[in-house]
Coordinates of C-alpha atoms and ligand atoms in Angstrom, one line a residue:
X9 CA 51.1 44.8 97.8
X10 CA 47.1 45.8 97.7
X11 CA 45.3 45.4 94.8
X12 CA 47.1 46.3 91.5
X13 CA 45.7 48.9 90.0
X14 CA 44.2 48.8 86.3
X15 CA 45.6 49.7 82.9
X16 CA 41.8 51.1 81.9
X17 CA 39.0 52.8 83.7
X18 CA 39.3 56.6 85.2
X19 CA 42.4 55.9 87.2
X20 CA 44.9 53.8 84.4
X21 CA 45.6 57.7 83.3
X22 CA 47.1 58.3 87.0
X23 CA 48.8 54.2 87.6
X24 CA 50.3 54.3 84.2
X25 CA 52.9 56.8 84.3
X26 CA 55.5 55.6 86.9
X27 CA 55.4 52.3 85.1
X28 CA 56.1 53.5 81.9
X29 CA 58.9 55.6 83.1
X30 CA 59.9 51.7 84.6
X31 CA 59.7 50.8 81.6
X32 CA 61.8 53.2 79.3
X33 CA 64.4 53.8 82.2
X34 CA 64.9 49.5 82.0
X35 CA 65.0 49.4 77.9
X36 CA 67.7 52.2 78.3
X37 CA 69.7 49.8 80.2
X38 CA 69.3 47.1 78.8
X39 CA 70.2 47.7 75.0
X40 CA 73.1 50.0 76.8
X41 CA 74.3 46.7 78.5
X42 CA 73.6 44.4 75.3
X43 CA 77.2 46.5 74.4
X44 CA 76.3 48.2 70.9
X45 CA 75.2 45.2 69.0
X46 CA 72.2 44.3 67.3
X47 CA 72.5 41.0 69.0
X48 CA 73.1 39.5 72.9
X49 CA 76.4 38.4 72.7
X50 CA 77.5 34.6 73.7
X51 CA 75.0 32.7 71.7
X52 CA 72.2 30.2 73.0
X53 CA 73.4 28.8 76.1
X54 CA 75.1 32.1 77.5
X55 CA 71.7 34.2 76.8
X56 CA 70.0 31.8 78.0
X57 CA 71.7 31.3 81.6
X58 CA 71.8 35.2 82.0
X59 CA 68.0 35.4 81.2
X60 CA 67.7 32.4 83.9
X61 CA 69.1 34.3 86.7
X62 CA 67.5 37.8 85.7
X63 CA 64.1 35.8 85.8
X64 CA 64.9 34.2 89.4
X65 CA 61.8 32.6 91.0
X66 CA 59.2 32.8 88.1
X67 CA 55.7 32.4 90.5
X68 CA 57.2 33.3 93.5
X69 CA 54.9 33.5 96.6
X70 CA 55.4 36.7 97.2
X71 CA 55.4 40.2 95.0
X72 CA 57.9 41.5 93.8
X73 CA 57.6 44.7 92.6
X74 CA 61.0 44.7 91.1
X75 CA 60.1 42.4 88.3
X76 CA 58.8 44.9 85.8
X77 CA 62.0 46.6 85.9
X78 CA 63.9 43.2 85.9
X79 CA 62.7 41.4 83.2
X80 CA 62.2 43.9 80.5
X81 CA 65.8 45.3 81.3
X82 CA 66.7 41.7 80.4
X83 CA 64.5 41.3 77.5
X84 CA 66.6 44.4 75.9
X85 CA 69.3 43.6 77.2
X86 CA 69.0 40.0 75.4
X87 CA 67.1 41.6 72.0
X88 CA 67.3 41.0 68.6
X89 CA 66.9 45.0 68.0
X90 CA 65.3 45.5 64.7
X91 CA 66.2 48.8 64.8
X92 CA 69.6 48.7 65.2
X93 CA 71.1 49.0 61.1
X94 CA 73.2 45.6 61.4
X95 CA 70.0 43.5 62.7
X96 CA 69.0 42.5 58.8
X97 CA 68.3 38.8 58.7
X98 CA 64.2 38.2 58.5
X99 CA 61.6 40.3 57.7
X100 CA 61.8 41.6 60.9
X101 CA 61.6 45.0 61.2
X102 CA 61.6 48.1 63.6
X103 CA 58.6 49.0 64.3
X104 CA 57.2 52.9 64.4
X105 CA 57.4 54.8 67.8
X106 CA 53.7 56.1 66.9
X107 CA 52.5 52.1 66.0
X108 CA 54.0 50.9 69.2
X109 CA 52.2 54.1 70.9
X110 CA 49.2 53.6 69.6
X111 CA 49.3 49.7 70.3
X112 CA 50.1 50.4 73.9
X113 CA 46.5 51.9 73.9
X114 CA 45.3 49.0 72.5
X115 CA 46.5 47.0 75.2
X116 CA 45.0 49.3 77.9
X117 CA 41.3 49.2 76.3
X118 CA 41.6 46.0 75.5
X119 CA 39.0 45.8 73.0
X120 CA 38.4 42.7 71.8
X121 CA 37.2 41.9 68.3
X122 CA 34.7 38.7 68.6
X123 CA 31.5 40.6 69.4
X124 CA 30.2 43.9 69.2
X125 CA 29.7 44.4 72.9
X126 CA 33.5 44.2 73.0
X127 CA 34.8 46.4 70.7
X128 CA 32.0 48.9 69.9
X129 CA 34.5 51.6 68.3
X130 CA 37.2 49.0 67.5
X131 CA 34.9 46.9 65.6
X132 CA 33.8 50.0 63.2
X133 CA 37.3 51.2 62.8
X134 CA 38.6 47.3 61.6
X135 CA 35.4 47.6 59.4
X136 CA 36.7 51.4 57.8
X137 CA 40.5 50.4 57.8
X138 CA 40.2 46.9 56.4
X139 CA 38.0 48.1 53.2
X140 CA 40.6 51.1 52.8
X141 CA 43.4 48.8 52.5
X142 CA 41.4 46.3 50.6
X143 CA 40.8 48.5 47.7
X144 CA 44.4 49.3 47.9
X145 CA 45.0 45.7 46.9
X146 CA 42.2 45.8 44.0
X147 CA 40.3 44.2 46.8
X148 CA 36.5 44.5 48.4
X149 CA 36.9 43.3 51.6
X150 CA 39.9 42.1 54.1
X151 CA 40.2 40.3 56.7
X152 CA 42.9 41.2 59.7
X153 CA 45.3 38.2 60.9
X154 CA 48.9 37.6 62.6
X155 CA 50.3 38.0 59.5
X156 CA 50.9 35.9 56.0
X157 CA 50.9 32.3 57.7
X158 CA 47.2 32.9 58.9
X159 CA 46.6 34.6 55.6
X160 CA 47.8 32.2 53.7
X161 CA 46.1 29.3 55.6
X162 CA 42.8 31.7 55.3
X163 CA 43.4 32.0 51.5
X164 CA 43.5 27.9 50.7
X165 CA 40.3 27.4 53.3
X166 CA 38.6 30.1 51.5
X167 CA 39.5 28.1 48.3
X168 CA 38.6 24.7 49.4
X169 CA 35.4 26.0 50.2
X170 CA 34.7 27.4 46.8
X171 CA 36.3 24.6 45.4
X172 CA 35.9 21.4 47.4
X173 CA 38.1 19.3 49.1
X174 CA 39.7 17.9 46.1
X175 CA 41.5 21.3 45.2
X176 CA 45.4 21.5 44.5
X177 CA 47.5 23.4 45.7
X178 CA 50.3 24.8 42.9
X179 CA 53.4 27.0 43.9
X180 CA 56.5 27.4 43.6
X181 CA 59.6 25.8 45.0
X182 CA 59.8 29.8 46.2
X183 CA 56.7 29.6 48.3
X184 CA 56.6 30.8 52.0
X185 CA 56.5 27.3 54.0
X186 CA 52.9 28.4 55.5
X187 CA 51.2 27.3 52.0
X188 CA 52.0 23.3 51.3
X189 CA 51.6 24.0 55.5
X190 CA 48.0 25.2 55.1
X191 CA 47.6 22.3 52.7
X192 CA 48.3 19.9 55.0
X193 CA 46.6 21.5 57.9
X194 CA 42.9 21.7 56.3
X195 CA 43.8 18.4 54.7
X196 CA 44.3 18.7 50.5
X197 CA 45.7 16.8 48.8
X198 CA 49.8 17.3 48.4
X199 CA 50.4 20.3 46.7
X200 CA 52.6 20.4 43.5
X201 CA 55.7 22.3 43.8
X202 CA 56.7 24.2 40.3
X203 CA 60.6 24.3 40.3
X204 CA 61.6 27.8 40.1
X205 CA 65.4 27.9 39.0
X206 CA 65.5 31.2 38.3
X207 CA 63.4 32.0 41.7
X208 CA 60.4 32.9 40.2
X209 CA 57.7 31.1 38.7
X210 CA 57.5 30.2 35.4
X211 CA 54.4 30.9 33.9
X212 CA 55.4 28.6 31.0
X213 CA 56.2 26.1 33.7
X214 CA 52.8 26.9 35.6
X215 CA 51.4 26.3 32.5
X216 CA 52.3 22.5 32.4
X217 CA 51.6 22.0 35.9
X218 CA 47.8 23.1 35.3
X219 CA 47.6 21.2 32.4
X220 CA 49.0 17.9 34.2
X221 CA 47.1 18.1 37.2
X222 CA 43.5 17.0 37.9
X223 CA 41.8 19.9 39.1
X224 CA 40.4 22.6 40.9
X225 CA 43.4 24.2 41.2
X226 CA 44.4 27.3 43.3
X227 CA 47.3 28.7 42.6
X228 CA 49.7 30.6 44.9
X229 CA 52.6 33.3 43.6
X230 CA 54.8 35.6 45.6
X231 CA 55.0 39.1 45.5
X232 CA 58.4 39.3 47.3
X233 CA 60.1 36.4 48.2
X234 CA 61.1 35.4 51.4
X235 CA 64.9 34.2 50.6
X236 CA 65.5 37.2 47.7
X237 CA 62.7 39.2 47.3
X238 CA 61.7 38.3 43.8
X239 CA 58.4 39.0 42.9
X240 CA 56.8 36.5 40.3
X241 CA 56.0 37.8 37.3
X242 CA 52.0 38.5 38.3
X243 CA 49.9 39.3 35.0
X244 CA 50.9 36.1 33.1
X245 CA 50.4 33.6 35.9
X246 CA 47.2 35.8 36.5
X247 CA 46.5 35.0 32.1
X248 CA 47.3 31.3 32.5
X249 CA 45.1 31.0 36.2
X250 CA 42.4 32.3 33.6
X251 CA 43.1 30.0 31.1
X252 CA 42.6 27.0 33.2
X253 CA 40.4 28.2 35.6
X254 CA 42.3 28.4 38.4
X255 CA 42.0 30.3 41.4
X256 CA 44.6 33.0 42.4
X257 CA 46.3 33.9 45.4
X258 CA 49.4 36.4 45.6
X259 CA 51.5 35.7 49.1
X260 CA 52.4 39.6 49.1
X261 CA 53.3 39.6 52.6
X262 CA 57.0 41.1 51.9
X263 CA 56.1 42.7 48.6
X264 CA 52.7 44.9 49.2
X265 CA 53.8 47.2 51.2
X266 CA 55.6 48.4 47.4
X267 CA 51.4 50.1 46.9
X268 CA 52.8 52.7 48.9
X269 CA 55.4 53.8 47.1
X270 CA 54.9 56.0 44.2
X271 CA 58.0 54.8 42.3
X272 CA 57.6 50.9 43.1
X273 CA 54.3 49.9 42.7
X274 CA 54.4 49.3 39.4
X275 CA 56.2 46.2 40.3
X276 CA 52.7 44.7 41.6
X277 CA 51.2 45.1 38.5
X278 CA 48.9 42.4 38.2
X279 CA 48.0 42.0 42.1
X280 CA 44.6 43.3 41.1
X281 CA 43.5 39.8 39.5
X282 CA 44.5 37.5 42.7
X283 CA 41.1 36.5 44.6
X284 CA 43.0 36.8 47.4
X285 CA 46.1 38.5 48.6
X286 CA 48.4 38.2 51.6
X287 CA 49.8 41.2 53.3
X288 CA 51.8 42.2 56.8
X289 CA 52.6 45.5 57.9
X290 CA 54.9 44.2 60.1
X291 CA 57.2 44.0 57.3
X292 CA 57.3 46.7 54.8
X293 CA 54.6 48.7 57.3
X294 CA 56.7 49.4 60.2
X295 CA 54.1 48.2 63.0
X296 CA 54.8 45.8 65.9
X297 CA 54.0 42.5 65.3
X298 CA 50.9 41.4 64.6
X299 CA 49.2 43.2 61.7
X300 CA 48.5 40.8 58.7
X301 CA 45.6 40.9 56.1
X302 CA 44.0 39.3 53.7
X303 CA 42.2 40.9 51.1
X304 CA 39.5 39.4 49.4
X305 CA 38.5 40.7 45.8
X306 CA 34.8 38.7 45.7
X307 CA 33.5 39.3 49.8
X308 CA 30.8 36.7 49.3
X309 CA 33.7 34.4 49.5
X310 CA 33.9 35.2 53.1
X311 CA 30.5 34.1 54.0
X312 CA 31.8 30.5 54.3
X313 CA 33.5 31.7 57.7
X314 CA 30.0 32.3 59.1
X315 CA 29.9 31.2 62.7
X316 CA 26.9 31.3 65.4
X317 CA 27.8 31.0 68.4
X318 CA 24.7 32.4 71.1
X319 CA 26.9 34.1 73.2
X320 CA 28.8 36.2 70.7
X321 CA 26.8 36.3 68.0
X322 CA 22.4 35.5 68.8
X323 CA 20.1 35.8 65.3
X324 CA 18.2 38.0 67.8
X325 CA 20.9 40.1 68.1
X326 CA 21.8 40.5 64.7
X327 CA 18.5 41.1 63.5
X328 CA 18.2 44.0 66.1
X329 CA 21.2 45.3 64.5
X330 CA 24.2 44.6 66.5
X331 CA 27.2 43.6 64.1
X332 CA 28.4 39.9 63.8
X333 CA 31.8 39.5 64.5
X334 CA 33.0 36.1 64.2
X335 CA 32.6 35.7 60.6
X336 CA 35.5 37.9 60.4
X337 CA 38.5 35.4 61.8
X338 CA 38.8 31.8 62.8
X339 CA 40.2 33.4 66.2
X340 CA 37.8 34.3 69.0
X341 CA 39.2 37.0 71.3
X342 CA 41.6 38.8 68.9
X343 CA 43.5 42.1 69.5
X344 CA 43.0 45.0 67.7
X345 CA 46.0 45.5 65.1
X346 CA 43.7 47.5 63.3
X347 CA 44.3 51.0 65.9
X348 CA 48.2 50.9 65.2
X349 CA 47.6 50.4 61.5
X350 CA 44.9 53.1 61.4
X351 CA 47.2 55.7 63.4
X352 CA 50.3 55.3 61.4
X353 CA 48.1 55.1 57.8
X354 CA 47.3 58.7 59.2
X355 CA 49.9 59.7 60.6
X356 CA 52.6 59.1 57.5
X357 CA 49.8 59.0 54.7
X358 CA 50.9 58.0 51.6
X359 CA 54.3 60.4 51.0
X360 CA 55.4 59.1 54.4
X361 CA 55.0 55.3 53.4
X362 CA 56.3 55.9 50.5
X363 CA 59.3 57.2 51.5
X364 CA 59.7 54.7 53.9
X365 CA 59.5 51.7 51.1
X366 CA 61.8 54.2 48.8
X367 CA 64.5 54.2 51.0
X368 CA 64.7 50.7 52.7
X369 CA 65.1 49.9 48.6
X370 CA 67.1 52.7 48.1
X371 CA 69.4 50.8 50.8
X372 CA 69.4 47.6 50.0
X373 CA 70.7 49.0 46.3
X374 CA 73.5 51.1 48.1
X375 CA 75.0 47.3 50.0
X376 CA 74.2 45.6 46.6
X377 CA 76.4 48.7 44.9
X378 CA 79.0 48.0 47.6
X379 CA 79.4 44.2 47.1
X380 CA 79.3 44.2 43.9
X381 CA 82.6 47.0 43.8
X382 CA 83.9 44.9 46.3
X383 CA 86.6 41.9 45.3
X384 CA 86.3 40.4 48.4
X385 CA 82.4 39.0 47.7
X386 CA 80.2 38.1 45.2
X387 CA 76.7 39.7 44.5
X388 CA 73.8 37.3 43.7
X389 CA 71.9 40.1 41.6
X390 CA 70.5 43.2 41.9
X391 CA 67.7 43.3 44.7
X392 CA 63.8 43.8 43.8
X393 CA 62.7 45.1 46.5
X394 CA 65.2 45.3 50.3
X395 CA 66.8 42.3 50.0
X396 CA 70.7 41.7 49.1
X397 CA 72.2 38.2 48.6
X398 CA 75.6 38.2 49.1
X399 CA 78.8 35.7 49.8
X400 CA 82.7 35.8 50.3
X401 CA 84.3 35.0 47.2
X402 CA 85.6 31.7 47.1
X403 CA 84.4 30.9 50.2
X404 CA 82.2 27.1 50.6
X405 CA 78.6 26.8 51.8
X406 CA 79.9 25.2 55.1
X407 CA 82.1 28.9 55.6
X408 CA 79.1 31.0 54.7
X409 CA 77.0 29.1 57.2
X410 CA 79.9 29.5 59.7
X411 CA 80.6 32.9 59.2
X412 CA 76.2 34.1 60.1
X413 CA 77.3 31.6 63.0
X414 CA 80.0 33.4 64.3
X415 CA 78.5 36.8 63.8
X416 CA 75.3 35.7 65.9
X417 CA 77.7 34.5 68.6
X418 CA 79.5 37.4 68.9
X419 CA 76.3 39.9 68.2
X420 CA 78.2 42.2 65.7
X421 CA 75.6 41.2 63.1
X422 CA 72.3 39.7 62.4
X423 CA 72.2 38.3 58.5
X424 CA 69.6 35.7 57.2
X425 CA 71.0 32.5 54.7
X426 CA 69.5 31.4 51.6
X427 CA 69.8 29.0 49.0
X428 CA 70.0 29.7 45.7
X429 CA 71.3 28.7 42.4
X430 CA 73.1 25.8 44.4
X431 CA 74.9 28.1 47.0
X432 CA 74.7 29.1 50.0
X433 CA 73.9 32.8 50.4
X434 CA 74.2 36.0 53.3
X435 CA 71.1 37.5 52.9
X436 CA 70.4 40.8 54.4
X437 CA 67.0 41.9 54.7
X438 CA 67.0 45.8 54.8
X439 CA 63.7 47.7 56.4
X440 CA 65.5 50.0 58.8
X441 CA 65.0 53.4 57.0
X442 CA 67.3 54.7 59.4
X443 CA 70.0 52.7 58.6
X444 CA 72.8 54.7 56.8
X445 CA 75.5 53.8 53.5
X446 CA 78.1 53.5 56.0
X447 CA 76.3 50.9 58.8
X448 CA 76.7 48.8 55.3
X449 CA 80.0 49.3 54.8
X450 CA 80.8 48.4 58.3
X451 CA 78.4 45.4 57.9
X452 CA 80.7 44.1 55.2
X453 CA 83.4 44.9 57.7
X454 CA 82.4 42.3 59.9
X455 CA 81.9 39.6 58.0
X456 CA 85.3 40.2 56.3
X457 CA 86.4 40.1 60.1
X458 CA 84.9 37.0 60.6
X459 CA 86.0 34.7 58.0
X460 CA 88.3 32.1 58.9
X461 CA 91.5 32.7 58.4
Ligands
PLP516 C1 56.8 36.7 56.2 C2 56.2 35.9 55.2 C3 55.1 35.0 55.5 C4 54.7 34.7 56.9 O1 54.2 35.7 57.5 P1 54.1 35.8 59.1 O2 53.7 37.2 59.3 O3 55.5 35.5 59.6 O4 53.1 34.8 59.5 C5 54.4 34.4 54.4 N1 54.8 34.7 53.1 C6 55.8 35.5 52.8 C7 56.2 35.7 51.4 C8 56.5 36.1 53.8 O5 57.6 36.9 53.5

């Protein structure tokens, strides 16, 4: 082999094609040998042994120009495919054809988002695109990140800072695990959990909490719920953070992608008083993975994340007029998200979004329908926003568990399991738009077929 050739320059144009046609030809074979599932059939140790032997010789000493071909056919053909209608456990979803397009370019330029000098084009784009969205949210400013566990962690550091070190941490028992996470991880003290038996937060309940607890306090609500999306009830925890003084931040990592819709974002009412707000397009947003935000509602808070560093960022530099970067992320190198976010904001506008959010809801009402007319399972209630909790009737926690088990093992189906009002639950996570009524029915289908007898 000579030298490889480059993705970028005047030549990635001419070495790109026959690769990408490498490429496509291996992910056709390898979701055509996965057999029709959403899901690699044969569980853990089976995948992992075929994966094993498609991999061979990781570093071998010499090229092989087979392994492009190799290893993505067995990265297919071993997939959790978001896009196929019966994958619907996480928040996981397919991504666009035009957001994986446009990422692919961000891969070839390879801008990189620490210092102007990097990312000349990229850098003013983020700068367009992340203001856009942040007034979306109510918002001045936003920061991008990997998604809600960096905005999240982003959101308590930008507390602490305005706060001190003594702030508390308050959310609910319904909280994403990345918040008492963040807590621990920048060093707060233990956060109080709010019990949320009806799976949202109790603003009477919040209440108490901020009266019982030394402060400053920042308090964190959900706008879509990992485990059912529920979304809290946002203007009167907003009233009580007022009352006491406490900070706000809405984890609307699931739920924000709703401010597309015309017909749904009246749900978020109330998102507009948070100082801060989580929110990933990889969910309801359709882009490959990564492509979080914060938004930030006062942007002096950001100046805290200040950072000199005299080969990114020199006063010199600034002062002549070149932009400083690394205020805008604890990461140094960083991708840009921001070109597959910008491209499919364009692309679909606001209609397109919109019908994108209308139907994955419209979906996950058509399964809860379905259930709920069927006598062989029980419905937990209707969904909020794409998610359906759902269980055989009469059947224990220990079968439920065993039944998403058995149909991970045998890669029919992909559901999620949650907890609530002391059960165990199916939960299906719809944000295929392309998944039809009857992929549902047969969903139901299979987990009939896979009960124990
Ligand atoms: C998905 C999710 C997160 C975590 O986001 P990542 O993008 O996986 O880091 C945080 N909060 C909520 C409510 C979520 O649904």
């Amino acid at each position: 082999m000579g030298m490889p050739p480059l993705a970028s320059g005047p030549h990635g144009p001419d070495s790109l094609p026959p690769l990408l046609d490498t490429v496509l030809d291996a992910l056709r074979t390898g979701t055509a040998a996965r057999g029709g599932g959403p899901l690699p059939a044969g569980g853990p140790d089976a995948v992992a042994a075929r994966t094993a032997d498609a991999a061979g010789e990781i570093l071998p000493d010499r090229s092989d120009p087979d392994a492009l071909r190799v290893l993505v056919t067995a990265l297919a053909a071993g997939a959790a495919d978001p896009a196929h209608p019966l994958c619907a456990a996480h928040l996981h979803g397919p991504p666009l054809a035009v957001a994986a397009a446009a990422d692919l370019a961000a891969s070839i330029l390879n801008p990189s988002l620490d210092s102007w000098d990097q990312a000349p084009a990229a850098s003013a784009l983020e700068a367009l695109v992340t203001r856009a969205l942040a007034r979306e949210t109510g918002a001045t400013d936003a920061l991008v990140t990997t998604g809600g566990t960096e905005s999240n962690q982003l959101a308590v550091l930008l507390a602490r800072e305005a706060h001190g070190a003594g702030l508390r941490l308050i959310h609910g028992a319904n909280a994403h695990h990345s918040l008492p996470r963040a807590a621990w991880l920048l060093g707060l003290p233990e956060p109080v959990t709010v019990a949320t038996p009806a799976g949202t937060l109790d603003p009477a309940a919040l209440d108490e909490a901020l009266a019982l607890t030394p402060g400053p306090h920042l308090v964190a609500a959900t706008a879509g719920t990992t485990d059912a999306g529920l979304i809290d009830p946002l203007p009167e925890i907003a009233d009580r953070c007022t009352t006491h003084g406490a900070r706000l931040h809405i984890d609307a990592a699931y739920g924000a992608g709703l401010l597309f819709s015309e017909r749904h974002r009246a749900k978020l009412a109330g998102l507009e008083a948070a100082h801060t707000v989580a929110l990933d397009l990889h969910k309801l947003g359709w882009q490959p993975i990564a492509a979080g935000l914060l938004t930030v509602k006062d942007a002096d808070d950001l100046t805290v994340l200040h950072q000199r560093a005299h080969y990114l960022s020199a006063d010199d530099d600034t002062d002549a007029g070149l932009p400083d970067l690394l205020g805008r992320s604890p990461r140094t190198s960083r991708r840009p998200d921001i070109l597959k976010i910008a491209v499919t904001l364009k692309t679909l506008g606001r209609t397109g979004l919109g019908a994108l959010v209308d139907t994955v809801c419209a979906r996950a009402r058509d399964l809860a329908a379905l259930v709920d007319g069927h006598p062989g399972f029980t419905l937990h209630a209707p969904p909020t926003i794409s998610t359906v909790l759902f269980r055989p009737a009469h059947a224990t926690d220990d079968t439920v568990a065993a039944v998403r088990r058995a149909l991970l093992t045998t890669g029919r189906a992909v559901l999620g399991r949650a907890r609530a009002d002391g059960r165990l639950w199916l939960k299906a996570t719809l944000l295929n738009p392309h998944t039809r009524p009857d992929d549902l029915a047969a969903l139901l289908t299979h987990v009939e077929g896979h009960l124990p007898r």
